[in-house]
CSV table of C-alpha atoms in Angstrom, one decimal:
chain,number,residue,atom,x,y,z
T,1,MET,CA,-66.3,24.9,-49.1
T,2,GLN,CA,-63.8,27.5,-48.7
T,3,PHE,CA,-60.9,28.1,-46.7
T,4,ASN,CA,-59.8,31.4,-45.2
T,5,GLY,CA,-61.7,33.5,-47.2
T,6,GLY,CA,-60.8,32.6,-51.2
T,7,CYS,CA,-59.6,28.8,-51.6
T,8,THR,CA,-61.3,25.9,-51.7
T,9,ALA,CA,-60.7,23.0,-49.5
T,10,SER,CA,-62.6,19.5,-48.1
T,11,ILE,CA,-63.2,18.2,-45.2
T,12,ILE,CA,-61.5,14.7,-45.2
T,13,SER,CA,-62.5,13.2,-42.0
T,14,LYS,CA,-65.5,12.8,-39.6
T,15,ASP,CA,-63.7,15.0,-37.0
T,16,GLY,CA,-63.4,17.8,-39.4
T,17,LEU,CA,-60.0,17.5,-40.6
T,18,VAL,CA,-59.9,19.7,-43.7
T,19,LEU,CA,-57.3,19.6,-46.5
T,20,THR,CA,-56.5,22.8,-48.9
T,21,ASN,CA,-53.6,24.0,-50.6
T,22,HIS,CA,-50.2,25.0,-49.5
T,23,HIS,CA,-50.4,28.4,-50.6
T,24,CYS,CA,-54.1,29.0,-49.2
T,25,GLY,CA,-52.5,28.4,-45.4
T,26,TYR,CA,-49.3,29.7,-45.8
T,27,GLY,CA,-49.6,32.6,-43.6
T,28,ASN,CA,-51.0,30.1,-40.5
T,29,ILE,CA,-48.4,27.8,-41.1
T,30,ALA,CA,-45.9,31.3,-40.8
T,31,GLN,CA,-47.6,32.1,-37.9
T,32,LEU,CA,-47.2,28.5,-36.4
T,33,SER,CA,-43.3,28.5,-37.3
T,34,THR,CA,-40.5,29.2,-35.1
T,35,PRO,CA,-37.1,29.9,-35.2
T,36,GLU,CA,-37.1,26.4,-33.9
T,37,HIS,CA,-39.4,24.6,-35.4
T,38,ASN,CA,-39.7,26.1,-39.6
T,39,HIS,CA,-42.5,24.4,-40.8
T,40,LEU,CA,-42.4,25.9,-43.9
T,41,ARG,CA,-39.1,24.7,-44.2
T,42,ASP,CA,-39.7,21.3,-42.7
T,43,GLY,CA,-43.1,20.8,-42.8
T,44,PHE,CA,-45.0,19.2,-39.6
T,45,TRP,CA,-47.4,15.9,-38.8
T,46,ALA,CA,-49.2,16.1,-35.6
T,47,ARG,CA,-49.5,12.7,-34.6
T,48,SER,CA,-52.5,13.0,-32.1
T,49,LYS,CA,-54.8,15.5,-31.7
T,50,ASP,CA,-52.7,16.7,-28.7
T,51,GLU,CA,-50.3,17.1,-31.0
T,52,GLU,CA,-52.6,19.4,-33.7
T,53,LEU,CA,-51.3,23.5,-34.1
T,54,SER,CA,-54.4,25.7,-34.4
T,55,PRO,CA,-53.5,29.4,-35.9
T,56,LYS,CA,-54.9,32.4,-34.4
T,57,GLN,CA,-57.2,33.2,-37.5
T,58,SER,CA,-58.4,30.7,-39.5
T,59,PHE,CA,-61.8,29.8,-41.0
T,60,VAL,CA,-63.7,28.0,-42.9
T,61,ARG,CA,-67.1,28.7,-44.7
T,62,PHE,CA,-70.0,26.2,-46.3
T,63,PHE,CA,-71.8,26.8,-48.7
T,64,VAL,CA,-75.1,25.3,-48.4
T,65,ARG,CA,-76.9,26.3,-51.3
T,66,MET,CA,-75.6,26.9,-55.4
T,67,ASP,CA,-78.2,28.6,-57.8
T,68,ASN,CA,-78.3,29.0,-60.9
T,69,VAL,CA,-78.6,32.7,-62.0
T,70,THR,CA,-78.2,32.5,-65.7
T,71,GLU,CA,-81.9,33.5,-66.1
T,72,ARG,CA,-81.8,36.7,-63.6
């Protein structure tokens, strides 16, 4: 699975929760931060789905097939 076009990621729940590295989500975290709630500095934990934050331009790409192209 690919997060935002370049980083690896994994789905870690049946509801589609995605886990990736901090530097991969840095831009999204910055976008969701405000002067009052600096998530880059302080972190963020949603206690429920209603508290989850969603960045404007985030996506994942699923690999459905991988081919060995050595012979080609």
